């Protein structure tokens, strides 16, 4: 598969809810989006930066997105991303960004609750929709890896009814 040549393996290395942002040559430069479940198997160019909270951080990616959208943090980010059009510079300089670090995961979860609720709620709606499509077998709609998702839902339903 062509993608596997770019990934240098069987997987992209992306995880659901990773933050991504174009850092060069895009009208959306510096704008963050989340990789939703089922979207992990994509090939990204070098002009896209991927951020993920570390295992030891007292917060998750929802908090990281919450923090990166704070106006004071955004001003720092804009200064770096709009001044550097070279990925290697941005790739090193994003570490200069200072975000508020919560004293505990519970505090981070409280701050980022609206972000978490929105993205997890969106995913639940998508899952419900795919379940409907799998049950109807009358529609064809391509939604990222929807075919695999529908097959997994059907297989799970068949296993439960046996």
PDB file of C-alpha atoms in Angstrom:
ATOM      1  CA  UNK A   1       0.000   0.000   0.000  1.00  0.00           C
ATOM      2  CA  UNK A   2       1.280   3.484  -0.868  1.00  0.00           C
ATOM      3  CA  UNK A   3       0.450   4.883   2.570  1.00  0.00           C
ATOM      4  CA  UNK A   4       2.562   2.232   4.296  1.00  0.00           C
ATOM      5  CA  UNK A   5       5.608   3.438   2.350  1.00  0.00           C
ATOM      6  CA  UNK A   6       5.086   6.933   3.756  1.00  0.00           C
ATOM      7  CA  UNK A   7       4.372   5.581   7.257  1.00  0.00           C
ATOM      8  CA  UNK A   8       7.387   3.242   7.053  1.00  0.00           C
ATOM      9  CA  UNK A   9       5.193   0.508   8.534  1.00  0.00           C
ATOM     10  CA  UNK A  10       1.632  -0.756   8.807  1.00  0.00           C
ATOM     11  CA  UNK A  11       0.277   2.188  10.848  1.00  0.00           C
ATOM     12  CA  UNK A  12       0.386   5.974  10.553  1.00  0.00           C
ATOM     13  CA  UNK A  13       1.362   6.546  14.178  1.00  0.00           C
ATOM     14  CA  UNK A  14      -1.619   8.849  14.617  1.00  0.00           C
ATOM     15  CA  UNK A  15      -4.084   8.245  17.420  1.00  0.00           C
ATOM     16  CA  UNK A  16      -7.700   9.258  17.845  1.00  0.00           C
ATOM     17  CA  UNK A  17      -7.949  12.778  19.282  1.00  0.00           C
ATOM     18  CA  UNK A  18      -4.400  13.834  18.301  1.00  0.00           C
ATOM     19  CA  UNK A  19      -4.231  17.554  17.519  1.00  0.00           C
ATOM     20  CA  UNK A  20      -3.115  18.504  14.026  1.00  0.00           C
ATOM     21  CA  UNK A  21      -2.452  21.865  12.426  1.00  0.00           C
ATOM     22  CA  UNK A  22      -1.022  23.035   9.119  1.00  0.00           C
ATOM     23  CA  UNK A  23       2.112  25.063   9.775  1.00  0.00           C
ATOM     24  CA  UNK A  24       2.915  26.152   6.238  1.00  0.00           C
ATOM     25  CA  UNK A  25       1.260  27.064   2.967  1.00  0.00           C
ATOM     26  CA  UNK A  26      -2.356  26.839   3.979  1.00  0.00           C
ATOM     27  CA  UNK A  27      -5.147  29.308   4.538  1.00  0.00           C
ATOM     28  CA  UNK A  28      -5.813  27.414   7.807  1.00  0.00           C
ATOM     29  CA  UNK A  29      -2.241  27.771   9.032  1.00  0.00           C
ATOM     30  CA  UNK A  30      -2.073  27.401  12.791  1.00  0.00           C
ATOM     31  CA  UNK A  31      -5.694  26.255  13.192  1.00  0.00           C
ATOM     32  CA  UNK A  32      -6.103  23.087  15.229  1.00  0.00           C
ATOM     33  CA  UNK A  33      -8.305  20.101  14.509  1.00  0.00           C
ATOM     34  CA  UNK A  34      -8.617  16.713  16.163  1.00  0.00           C
ATOM     35  CA  UNK A  35      -8.142  13.360  14.485  1.00  0.00           C
ATOM     36  CA  UNK A  36     -11.412  11.564  15.144  1.00  0.00           C
ATOM     37  CA  UNK A  37     -11.635   7.805  15.639  1.00  0.00           C
ATOM     38  CA  UNK A  38     -11.491   6.148  12.227  1.00  0.00           C
ATOM     39  CA  UNK A  39      -9.382   8.950  10.721  1.00  0.00           C
ATOM     40  CA  UNK A  40      -5.999   7.716  11.965  1.00  0.00           C
ATOM     41  CA  UNK A  41      -5.015   6.003   8.719  1.00  0.00           C
ATOM     42  CA  UNK A  42      -4.120   9.127   6.733  1.00  0.00           C
ATOM     43  CA  UNK A  43      -0.909  10.387   5.198  1.00  0.00           C
ATOM     44  CA  UNK A  44       0.049  13.871   6.369  1.00  0.00           C
ATOM     45  CA  UNK A  45       2.580  16.131   4.702  1.00  0.00           C
ATOM     46  CA  UNK A  46       5.576  17.639   6.467  1.00  0.00           C
ATOM     47  CA  UNK A  47       3.631  20.885   6.630  1.00  0.00           C
ATOM     48  CA  UNK A  48       1.323  19.437   9.292  1.00  0.00           C
ATOM     49  CA  UNK A  49       2.299  19.418  12.959  1.00  0.00           C
ATOM     50  CA  UNK A  50       0.849  16.736  15.244  1.00  0.00           C
ATOM     51  CA  UNK A  51       0.586  17.371  18.985  1.00  0.00           C
ATOM     52  CA  UNK A  52      -0.294  14.812  21.645  1.00  0.00           C
ATOM     53  CA  UNK A  53      -0.272  15.033  25.430  1.00  0.00           C
ATOM     54  CA  UNK A  54       2.432  12.794  26.872  1.00  0.00           C
ATOM     55  CA  UNK A  55       1.657   9.811  29.104  1.00  0.00           C
ATOM     56  CA  UNK A  56       3.094  11.694  32.087  1.00  0.00           C
ATOM     57  CA  UNK A  57       1.215  14.957  31.519  1.00  0.00           C
ATOM     58  CA  UNK A  58      -1.506  15.777  34.076  1.00  0.00           C
ATOM     59  CA  UNK A  59      -3.911  16.338  31.165  1.00  0.00           C
ATOM     60  CA  UNK A  60      -5.156  14.768  27.935  1.00  0.00           C
ATOM     61  CA  UNK A  61      -5.523  15.989  24.348  1.00  0.00           C
ATOM     62  CA  UNK A  62      -8.881  17.646  25.079  1.00  0.00           C
ATOM     63  CA  UNK A  63      -7.171  19.837  27.660  1.00  0.00           C
ATOM     64  CA  UNK A  64      -4.303  20.468  25.244  1.00  0.00           C
ATOM     65  CA  UNK A  65      -6.810  21.701  22.653  1.00  0.00           C
ATOM     66  CA  UNK A  66      -8.548  23.793  25.320  1.00  0.00           C
ATOM     67  CA  UNK A  67      -5.193  25.338  26.271  1.00  0.00           C
ATOM     68  CA  UNK A  68      -4.110  25.938  22.663  1.00  0.00           C
ATOM     69  CA  UNK A  69      -7.333  27.874  22.008  1.00  0.00           C
ATOM     70  CA  UNK A  70      -6.856  30.278  24.926  1.00  0.00           C
ATOM     71  CA  UNK A  71      -6.329  33.774  23.510  1.00  0.00           C
ATOM     72  CA  UNK A  72      -3.098  34.293  25.449  1.00  0.00           C
ATOM     73  CA  UNK A  73      -1.691  30.995  24.179  1.00  0.00           C
ATOM     74  CA  UNK A  74      -3.012  31.663  20.705  1.00  0.00           C
ATOM     75  CA  UNK A  75      -1.053  34.936  20.532  1.00  0.00           C
ATOM     76  CA  UNK A  76       2.134  32.989  21.326  1.00  0.00           C
ATOM     77  CA  UNK A  77       1.296  30.352  18.726  1.00  0.00           C
ATOM     78  CA  UNK A  78       0.467  32.936  16.042  1.00  0.00           C
ATOM     79  CA  UNK A  79       3.804  34.664  16.641  1.00  0.00           C
ATOM     80  CA  UNK A  80       5.644  31.424  15.937  1.00  0.00           C
ATOM     81  CA  UNK A  81       3.567  29.882  13.171  1.00  0.00           C
ATOM     82  CA  UNK A  82       3.151  33.054  11.113  1.00  0.00           C
ATOM     83  CA  UNK A  83       6.784  34.123  11.500  1.00  0.00           C
ATOM     84  CA  UNK A  84       8.227  30.734  10.547  1.00  0.00           C
ATOM     85  CA  UNK A  85       7.370  29.249   7.191  1.00  0.00           C
ATOM     86  CA  UNK A  86       9.932  26.483   7.545  1.00  0.00           C
ATOM     87  CA  UNK A  87       8.713  23.282   9.245  1.00  0.00           C
ATOM     88  CA  UNK A  88      12.010  22.611  10.996  1.00  0.00           C
ATOM     89  CA  UNK A  89      11.829  26.004  12.709  1.00  0.00           C
ATOM     90  CA  UNK A  90       8.213  25.576  13.792  1.00  0.00           C
ATOM     91  CA  UNK A  91       8.902  21.981  14.751  1.00  0.00           C
ATOM     92  CA  UNK A  92      11.429  23.170  17.312  1.00  0.00           C
ATOM     93  CA  UNK A  93       9.820  26.452  18.231  1.00  0.00           C
ATOM     94  CA  UNK A  94       6.401  25.079  19.213  1.00  0.00           C
ATOM     95  CA  UNK A  95       8.120  24.024  22.450  1.00  0.00           C
ATOM     96  CA  UNK A  96       8.390  27.731  23.334  1.00  0.00           C
ATOM     97  CA  UNK A  97       4.622  27.922  23.795  1.00  0.00           C
ATOM     98  CA  UNK A  98       3.611  28.194  27.438  1.00  0.00           C
ATOM     99  CA  UNK A  99       0.275  26.703  28.420  1.00  0.00           C
ATOM    100  CA  UNK A 100      -1.244  26.614  31.897  1.00  0.00           C
ATOM    101  CA  UNK A 101      -0.360  23.291  33.497  1.00  0.00           C
ATOM    102  CA  UNK A 102      -3.090  22.072  35.836  1.00  0.00           C
ATOM    103  CA  UNK A 103      -2.156  20.809  39.302  1.00  0.00           C
ATOM    104  CA  UNK A 104      -4.128  17.589  38.747  1.00  0.00           C
ATOM    105  CA  UNK A 105      -5.916  15.675  35.991  1.00  0.00           C
ATOM    106  CA  UNK A 106      -9.290  16.395  37.633  1.00  0.00           C
ATOM    107  CA  UNK A 107      -8.671  20.147  37.275  1.00  0.00           C
ATOM    108  CA  UNK A 108      -7.684  19.694  33.627  1.00  0.00           C
ATOM    109  CA  UNK A 109     -10.773  17.561  32.975  1.00  0.00           C
ATOM    110  CA  UNK A 110     -12.980  20.230  34.538  1.00  0.00           C
ATOM    111  CA  UNK A 111     -11.485  23.001  32.376  1.00  0.00           C
ATOM    112  CA  UNK A 112     -11.748  20.976  29.168  1.00  0.00           C
ATOM    113  CA  UNK A 113     -15.162  19.396  29.841  1.00  0.00           C
ATOM    114  CA  UNK A 114     -16.943  21.309  27.057  1.00  0.00           C
ATOM    115  CA  UNK A 115     -14.275  20.257  24.519  1.00  0.00           C
ATOM    116  CA  UNK A 116     -14.395  16.618  25.653  1.00  0.00           C
ATOM    117  CA  UNK A 117     -18.198  16.561  25.652  1.00  0.00           C
ATOM    118  CA  UNK A 118     -18.350  18.069  22.165  1.00  0.00           C
ATOM    119  CA  UNK A 119     -15.869  15.718  20.507  1.00  0.00           C
ATOM    120  CA  UNK A 120     -16.987  12.569  22.326  1.00  0.00           C
ATOM    121  CA  UNK A 121     -20.623  13.549  21.660  1.00  0.00           C
ATOM    122  CA  UNK A 122     -19.849  14.019  17.973  1.00  0.00           C
ATOM    123  CA  UNK A 123     -18.223  10.587  17.909  1.00  0.00           C
ATOM    124  CA  UNK A 124     -21.246   9.025  19.635  1.00  0.00           C
ATOM    125  CA  UNK A 125     -23.558  10.561  17.018  1.00  0.00           C
ATOM    126  CA  UNK A 126     -21.310   9.175  14.261  1.00  0.00           C
ATOM    127  CA  UNK A 127     -21.309   5.719  15.863  1.00  0.00           C
ATOM    128  CA  UNK A 128     -25.108   5.818  16.203  1.00  0.00           C
ATOM    129  CA  UNK A 129     -25.421   6.822  12.562  1.00  0.00           C
ATOM    130  CA  UNK A 130     -23.110   4.005  11.440  1.00  0.00           C
ATOM    131  CA  UNK A 131     -25.111   1.541  13.523  1.00  0.00           C
ATOM    132  CA  UNK A 132     -28.278   2.733  11.774  1.00  0.00           C
ATOM    133  CA  UNK A 133     -26.640   2.339   8.349  1.00  0.00           C
ATOM    134  CA  UNK A 134     -25.407  -1.151   9.220  1.00  0.00           C
ATOM    135  CA  UNK A 135     -28.891  -2.181  10.327  1.00  0.00           C
ATOM    136  CA  UNK A 136     -30.694  -0.765   7.309  1.00  0.00           C
ATOM    137  CA  UNK A 137     -28.411  -2.091   4.560  1.00  0.00           C
ATOM    138  CA  UNK A 138     -30.134   0.320   2.145  1.00  0.00           C
ATOM    139  CA  UNK A 139     -27.612   3.168   2.023  1.00  0.00           C
ATOM    140  CA  UNK A 140     -24.078   3.767   0.908  1.00  0.00           C
ATOM    141  CA  UNK A 141     -22.270   6.644   2.575  1.00  0.00           C
ATOM    142  CA  UNK A 142     -18.486   6.802   2.808  1.00  0.00           C
ATOM    143  CA  UNK A 143     -17.356   8.155   6.158  1.00  0.00           C
ATOM    144  CA  UNK A 144     -13.604   7.784   6.628  1.00  0.00           C
ATOM    145  CA  UNK A 145     -13.230   4.129   7.621  1.00  0.00           C
ATOM    146  CA  UNK A 146     -16.985   3.709   7.846  1.00  0.00           C
ATOM    147  CA  UNK A 147     -16.912   0.398   5.991  1.00  0.00           C
ATOM    148  CA  UNK A 148     -14.657  -1.126   8.643  1.00  0.00           C
ATOM    149  CA  UNK A 149     -16.742   0.461  11.381  1.00  0.00           C
ATOM    150  CA  UNK A 150     -19.978  -0.871   9.914  1.00  0.00           C
ATOM    151  CA  UNK A 151     -18.454  -4.342   9.529  1.00  0.00           C
ATOM    152  CA  UNK A 152     -17.246  -4.262  13.133  1.00  0.00           C
ATOM    153  CA  UNK A 153     -20.715  -3.221  14.332  1.00  0.00           C
ATOM    154  CA  UNK A 154     -22.382  -5.969  12.288  1.00  0.00           C
ATOM    155  CA  UNK A 155     -19.884  -8.578  13.524  1.00  0.00           C
ATOM    156  CA  UNK A 156     -20.439  -7.489  17.140  1.00  0.00           C
ATOM    157  CA  UNK A 157     -24.215  -7.645  16.697  1.00  0.00           C
ATOM    158  CA  UNK A 158     -24.032 -11.128  15.152  1.00  0.00           C
ATOM    159  CA  UNK A 159     -21.812 -12.353  17.986  1.00  0.00           C
ATOM    160  CA  UNK A 160     -24.271 -11.050  20.592  1.00  0.00           C
ATOM    161  CA  UNK A 161     -27.274 -12.735  18.948  1.00  0.00           C
ATOM    162  CA  UNK A 162     -25.608 -16.162  18.563  1.00  0.00           C
TER     163      UNK A 162
END
